[in-house]
Tab-separated table of C-alpha atoms in Angstrom:
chain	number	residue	atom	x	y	z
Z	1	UNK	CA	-224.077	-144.919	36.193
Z	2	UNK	CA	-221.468	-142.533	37.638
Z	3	UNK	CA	-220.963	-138.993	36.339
Z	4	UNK	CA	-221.557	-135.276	36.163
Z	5	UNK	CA	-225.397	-134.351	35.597
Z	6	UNK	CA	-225.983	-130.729	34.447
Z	7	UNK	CA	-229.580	-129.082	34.479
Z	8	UNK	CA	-231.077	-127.946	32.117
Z	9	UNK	CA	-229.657	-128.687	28.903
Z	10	UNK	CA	-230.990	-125.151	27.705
Z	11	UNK	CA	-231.982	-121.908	29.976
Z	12	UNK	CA	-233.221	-118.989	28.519
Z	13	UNK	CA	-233.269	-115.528	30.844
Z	14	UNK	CA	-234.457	-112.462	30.649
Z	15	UNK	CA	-232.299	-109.251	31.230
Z	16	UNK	CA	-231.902	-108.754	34.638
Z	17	UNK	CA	-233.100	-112.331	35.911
Z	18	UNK	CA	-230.844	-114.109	38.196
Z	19	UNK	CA	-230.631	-117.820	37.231
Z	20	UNK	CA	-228.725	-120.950	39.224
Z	21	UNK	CA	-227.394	-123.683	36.731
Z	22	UNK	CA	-227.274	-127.360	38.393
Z	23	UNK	CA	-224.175	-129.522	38.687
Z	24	UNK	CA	-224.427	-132.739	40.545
Z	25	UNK	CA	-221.851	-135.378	40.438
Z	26	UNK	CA	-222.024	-139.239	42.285
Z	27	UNK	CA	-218.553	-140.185	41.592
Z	28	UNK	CA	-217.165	-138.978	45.030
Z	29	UNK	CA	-214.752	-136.102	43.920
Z	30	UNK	CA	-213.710	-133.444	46.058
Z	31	UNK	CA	-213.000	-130.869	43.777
Z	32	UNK	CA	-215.379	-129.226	41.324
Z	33	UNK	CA	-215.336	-126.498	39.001
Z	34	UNK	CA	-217.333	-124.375	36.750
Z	35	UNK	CA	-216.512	-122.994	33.627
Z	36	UNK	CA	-217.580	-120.868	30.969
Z	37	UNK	CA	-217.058	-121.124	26.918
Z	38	UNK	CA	-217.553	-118.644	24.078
Z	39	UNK	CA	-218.352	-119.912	20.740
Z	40	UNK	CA	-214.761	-120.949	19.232
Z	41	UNK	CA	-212.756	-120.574	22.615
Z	42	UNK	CA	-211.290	-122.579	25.038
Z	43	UNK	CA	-212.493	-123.088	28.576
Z	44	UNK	CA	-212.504	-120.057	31.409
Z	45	UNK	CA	-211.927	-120.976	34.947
Z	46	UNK	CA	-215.098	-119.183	37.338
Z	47	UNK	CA	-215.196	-120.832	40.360
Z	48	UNK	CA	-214.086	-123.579	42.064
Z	49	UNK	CA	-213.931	-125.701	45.069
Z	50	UNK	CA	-211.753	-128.139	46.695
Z	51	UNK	CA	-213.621	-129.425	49.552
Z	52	UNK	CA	-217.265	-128.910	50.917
Z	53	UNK	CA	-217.746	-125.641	52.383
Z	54	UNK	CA	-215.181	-123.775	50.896
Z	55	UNK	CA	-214.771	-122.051	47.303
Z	56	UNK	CA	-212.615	-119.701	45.148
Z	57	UNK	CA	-212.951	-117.352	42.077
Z	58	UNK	CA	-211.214	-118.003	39.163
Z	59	UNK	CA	-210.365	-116.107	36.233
Z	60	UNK	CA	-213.850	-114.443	35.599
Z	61	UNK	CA	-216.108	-114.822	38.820
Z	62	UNK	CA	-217.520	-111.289	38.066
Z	63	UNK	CA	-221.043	-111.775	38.246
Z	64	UNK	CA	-221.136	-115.452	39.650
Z	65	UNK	CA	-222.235	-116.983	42.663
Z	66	UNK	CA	-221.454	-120.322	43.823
Z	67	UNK	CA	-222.185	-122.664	46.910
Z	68	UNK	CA	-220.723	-125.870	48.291
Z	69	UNK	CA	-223.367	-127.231	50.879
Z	70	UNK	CA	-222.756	-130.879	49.942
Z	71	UNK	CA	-220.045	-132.548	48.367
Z	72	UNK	CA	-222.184	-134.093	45.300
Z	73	UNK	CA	-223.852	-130.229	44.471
Z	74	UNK	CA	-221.945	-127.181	43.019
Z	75	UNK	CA	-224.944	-124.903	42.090
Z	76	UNK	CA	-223.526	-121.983	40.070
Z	77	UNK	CA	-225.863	-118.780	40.014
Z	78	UNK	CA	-225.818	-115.967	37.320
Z	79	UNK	CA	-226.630	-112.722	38.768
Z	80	UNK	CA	-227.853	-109.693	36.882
Z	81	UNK	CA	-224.148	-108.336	37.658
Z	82	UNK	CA	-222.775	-110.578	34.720
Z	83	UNK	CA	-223.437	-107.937	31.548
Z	84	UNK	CA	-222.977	-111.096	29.089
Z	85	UNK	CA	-223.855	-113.955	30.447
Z	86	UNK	CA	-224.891	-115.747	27.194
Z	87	UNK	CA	-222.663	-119.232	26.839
Z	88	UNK	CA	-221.817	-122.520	27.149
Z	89	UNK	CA	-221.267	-123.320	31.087
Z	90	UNK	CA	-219.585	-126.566	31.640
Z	91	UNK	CA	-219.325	-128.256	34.923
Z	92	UNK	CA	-216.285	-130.683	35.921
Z	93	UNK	CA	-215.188	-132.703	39.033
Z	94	UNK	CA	-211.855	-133.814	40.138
Z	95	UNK	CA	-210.671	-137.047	42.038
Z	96	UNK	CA	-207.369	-137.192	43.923
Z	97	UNK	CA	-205.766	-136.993	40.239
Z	98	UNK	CA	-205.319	-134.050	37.744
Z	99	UNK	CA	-207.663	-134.903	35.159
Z	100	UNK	CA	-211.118	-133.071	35.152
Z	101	UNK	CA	-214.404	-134.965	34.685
Z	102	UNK	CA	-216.625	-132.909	32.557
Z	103	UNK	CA	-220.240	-132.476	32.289
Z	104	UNK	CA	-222.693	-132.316	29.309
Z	105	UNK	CA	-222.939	-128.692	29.730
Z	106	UNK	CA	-225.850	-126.206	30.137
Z	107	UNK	CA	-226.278	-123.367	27.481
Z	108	UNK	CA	-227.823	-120.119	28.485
Z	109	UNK	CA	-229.015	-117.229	26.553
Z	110	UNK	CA	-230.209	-114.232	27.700
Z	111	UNK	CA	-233.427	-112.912	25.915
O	1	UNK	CA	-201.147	-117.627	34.397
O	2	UNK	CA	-199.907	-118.535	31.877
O	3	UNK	CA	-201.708	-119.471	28.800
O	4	UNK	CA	-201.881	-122.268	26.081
O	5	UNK	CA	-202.239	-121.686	22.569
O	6	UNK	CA	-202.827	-123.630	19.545
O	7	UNK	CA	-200.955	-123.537	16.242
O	8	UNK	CA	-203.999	-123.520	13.751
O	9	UNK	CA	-207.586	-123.310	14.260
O	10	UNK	CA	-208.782	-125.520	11.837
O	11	UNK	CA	-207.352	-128.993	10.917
O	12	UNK	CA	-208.982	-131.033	7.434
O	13	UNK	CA	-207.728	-134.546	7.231
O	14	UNK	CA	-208.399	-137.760	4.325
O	15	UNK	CA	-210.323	-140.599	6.244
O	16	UNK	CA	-207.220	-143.021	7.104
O	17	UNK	CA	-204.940	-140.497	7.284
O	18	UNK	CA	-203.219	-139.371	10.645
O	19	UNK	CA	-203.658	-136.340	11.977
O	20	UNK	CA	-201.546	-134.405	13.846
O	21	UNK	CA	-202.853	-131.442	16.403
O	22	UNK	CA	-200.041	-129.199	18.068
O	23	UNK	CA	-200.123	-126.957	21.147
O	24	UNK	CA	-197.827	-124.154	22.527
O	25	UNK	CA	-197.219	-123.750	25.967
O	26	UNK	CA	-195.102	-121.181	27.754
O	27	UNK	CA	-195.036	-121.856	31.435
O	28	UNK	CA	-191.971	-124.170	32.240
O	29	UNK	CA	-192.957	-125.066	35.509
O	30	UNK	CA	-195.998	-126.535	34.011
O	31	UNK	CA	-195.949	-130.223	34.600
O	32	UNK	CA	-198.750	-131.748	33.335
O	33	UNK	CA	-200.511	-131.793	30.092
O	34	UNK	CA	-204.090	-133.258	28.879
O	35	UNK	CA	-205.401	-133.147	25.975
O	36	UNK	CA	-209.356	-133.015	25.420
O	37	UNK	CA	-211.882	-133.721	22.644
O	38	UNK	CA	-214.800	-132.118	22.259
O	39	UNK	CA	-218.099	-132.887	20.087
O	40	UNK	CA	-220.616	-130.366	19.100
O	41	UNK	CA	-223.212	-128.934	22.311
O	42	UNK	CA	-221.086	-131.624	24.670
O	43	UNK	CA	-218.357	-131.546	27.594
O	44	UNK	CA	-214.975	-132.239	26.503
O	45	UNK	CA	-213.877	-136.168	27.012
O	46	UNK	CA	-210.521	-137.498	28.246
O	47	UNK	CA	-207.991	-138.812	25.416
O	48	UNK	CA	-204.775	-138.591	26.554
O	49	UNK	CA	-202.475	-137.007	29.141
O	50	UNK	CA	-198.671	-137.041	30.041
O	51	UNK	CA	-196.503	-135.342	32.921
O	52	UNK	CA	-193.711	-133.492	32.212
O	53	UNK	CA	-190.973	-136.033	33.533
O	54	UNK	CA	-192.045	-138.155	29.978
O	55	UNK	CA	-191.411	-137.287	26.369
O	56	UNK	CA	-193.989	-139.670	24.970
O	57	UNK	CA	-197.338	-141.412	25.665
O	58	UNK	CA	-199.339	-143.621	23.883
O	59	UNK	CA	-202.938	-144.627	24.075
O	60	UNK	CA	-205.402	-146.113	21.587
O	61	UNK	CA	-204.804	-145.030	18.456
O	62	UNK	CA	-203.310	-141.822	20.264
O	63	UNK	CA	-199.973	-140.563	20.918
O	64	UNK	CA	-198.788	-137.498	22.823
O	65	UNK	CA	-195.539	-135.926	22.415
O	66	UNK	CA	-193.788	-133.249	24.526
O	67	UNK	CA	-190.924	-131.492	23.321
O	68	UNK	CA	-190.070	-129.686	26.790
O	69	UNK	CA	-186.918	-127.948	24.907
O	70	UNK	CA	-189.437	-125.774	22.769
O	71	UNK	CA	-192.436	-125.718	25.063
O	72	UNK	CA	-194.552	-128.202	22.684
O	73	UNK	CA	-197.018	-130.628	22.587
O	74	UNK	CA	-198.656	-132.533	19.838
O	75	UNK	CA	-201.522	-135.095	19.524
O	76	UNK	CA	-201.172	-137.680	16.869
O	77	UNK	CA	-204.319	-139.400	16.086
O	78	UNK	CA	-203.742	-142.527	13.966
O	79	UNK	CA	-205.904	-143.468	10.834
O	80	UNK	CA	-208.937	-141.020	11.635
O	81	UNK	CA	-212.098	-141.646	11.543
O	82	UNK	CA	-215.154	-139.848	10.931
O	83	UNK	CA	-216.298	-140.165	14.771
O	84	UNK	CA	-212.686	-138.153	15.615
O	85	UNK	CA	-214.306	-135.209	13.910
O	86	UNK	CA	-214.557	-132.817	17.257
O	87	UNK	CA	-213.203	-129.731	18.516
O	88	UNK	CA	-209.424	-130.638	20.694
O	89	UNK	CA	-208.297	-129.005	23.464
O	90	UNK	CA	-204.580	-129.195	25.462
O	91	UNK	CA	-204.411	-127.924	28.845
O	92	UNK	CA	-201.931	-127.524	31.353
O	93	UNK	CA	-201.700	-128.046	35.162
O	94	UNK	CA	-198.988	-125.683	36.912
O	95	UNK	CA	-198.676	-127.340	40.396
O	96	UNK	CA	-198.381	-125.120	42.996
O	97	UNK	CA	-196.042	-124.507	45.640
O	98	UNK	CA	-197.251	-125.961	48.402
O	99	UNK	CA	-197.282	-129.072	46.409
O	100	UNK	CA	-201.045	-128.847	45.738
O	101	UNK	CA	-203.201	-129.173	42.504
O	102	UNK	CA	-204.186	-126.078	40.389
O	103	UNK	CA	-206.646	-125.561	38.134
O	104	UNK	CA	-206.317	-126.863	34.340
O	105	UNK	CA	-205.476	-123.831	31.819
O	106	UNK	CA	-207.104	-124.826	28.488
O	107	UNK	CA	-205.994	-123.476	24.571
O	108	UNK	CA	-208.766	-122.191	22.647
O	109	UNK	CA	-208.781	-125.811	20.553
O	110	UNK	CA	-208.478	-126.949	16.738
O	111	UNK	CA	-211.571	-128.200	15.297
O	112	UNK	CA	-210.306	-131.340	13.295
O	113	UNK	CA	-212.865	-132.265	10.392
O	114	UNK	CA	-212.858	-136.027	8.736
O	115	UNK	CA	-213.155	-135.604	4.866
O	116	UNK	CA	-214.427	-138.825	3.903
């Protein structure tokens, strides 16, 4: 099956942890994107990238980290920088086309 | 950027009856729109999308409007079922200059519920 796998499902932190969230996608997109969601709010843009190698904040990168070593992998870490980091953090790829391919999200709370 | 907004938080709608979901927009240049549905603890799904050089669209059981005049957009959902039951988002897509893709900027979504 083609898609957008996020790991895990469910991360728990403690204060002051750093912790990397998985995205990995087989359906040959170039772009990718990470995103974060508050309970009863739309979508916030934090990173993204167009092409390996090569990545840009978006609206609220403060406290993220990202990497773009392959095309298929868009790791997204959340440092101990990020004061509420407690959220839904969706994942979502891009083909040649404007429509976003989503993930099944990863939901992290910070103990 | 600019930002999208929805008209009402919270939509409650008769099994069989149509539903209709609106959405605000306020950048002109915007010119493309997608609309999203999203279920409880998953990633939002495709339903429907339209460019701004069209006034309608229609899909399965789905129809977008886009009233460029007034900056609106609207999601009609024919006879809804209790699987429609989700939280919907619309987002726009401001191309940029150079011609390039930007990045999607979403509303903060109506939660439709299916009264049976």
């Amino acid at each position: 099956d083609g898609g957008i796998t996020q790991s895990p499902k469910y991360l728990f932190r403690k204060e002051g942890q750093n912790v990397t969230l998985s995205c990995e996608q087989n359906l040959n997109h170039d772009a990718m994107y990470w995103y974060r969601q508050d309970p009863g709010q739309g979508l916030r843009l934090i990173y993204y990238s167009q092409i390996v190698n090569d990545f840009q904040k978006g609206d609220i990168a403060e406290g993220y980290s990202v990497s773009r070593e392959k095309k298929e992998s868009f790791p997204l870490t959340v440092t101990s920088a990020q004061k509420n980091p407690t959220a839904f953090y969706l994942c979502a790829s891009r083909s040649g086309g404007e429509e976003q391919f989503f993930g099944p999200g990863t939901r992290l709370t910070v103990l | 950027g600019e930002s999208v907004g929805l008209h009402l938080p919270t939509l409650s709608v008769q099994e069989g009856d149509n539903s209709i979901i609106n959405c605000a927009y306020s950048n002109s240049a915007s010119d493309y729109f997608i609309w999203y549905k999203q279920e409880s603890g998953k990633g939002p799904q495709f339903i429907i999308d339209i460019r701004s050089n069209m006034d309608k669209r229609q899909g399965q059981r789905v129809t977008v409007l886009l009233n460029k005049t007034v900056k609106h957009l609207s999601l009609q959902i024919a006879a809804t079922q209790p699987g429609d039951s989700a939280v919907y988002f619309c987002a726009e897509n401001l191309r940029g200059s150079s011609g390039s893709a930007r990045q999607l900027t979403f509303g903060s979504g109506t939660q439709l519920t299916v009264l049976p």
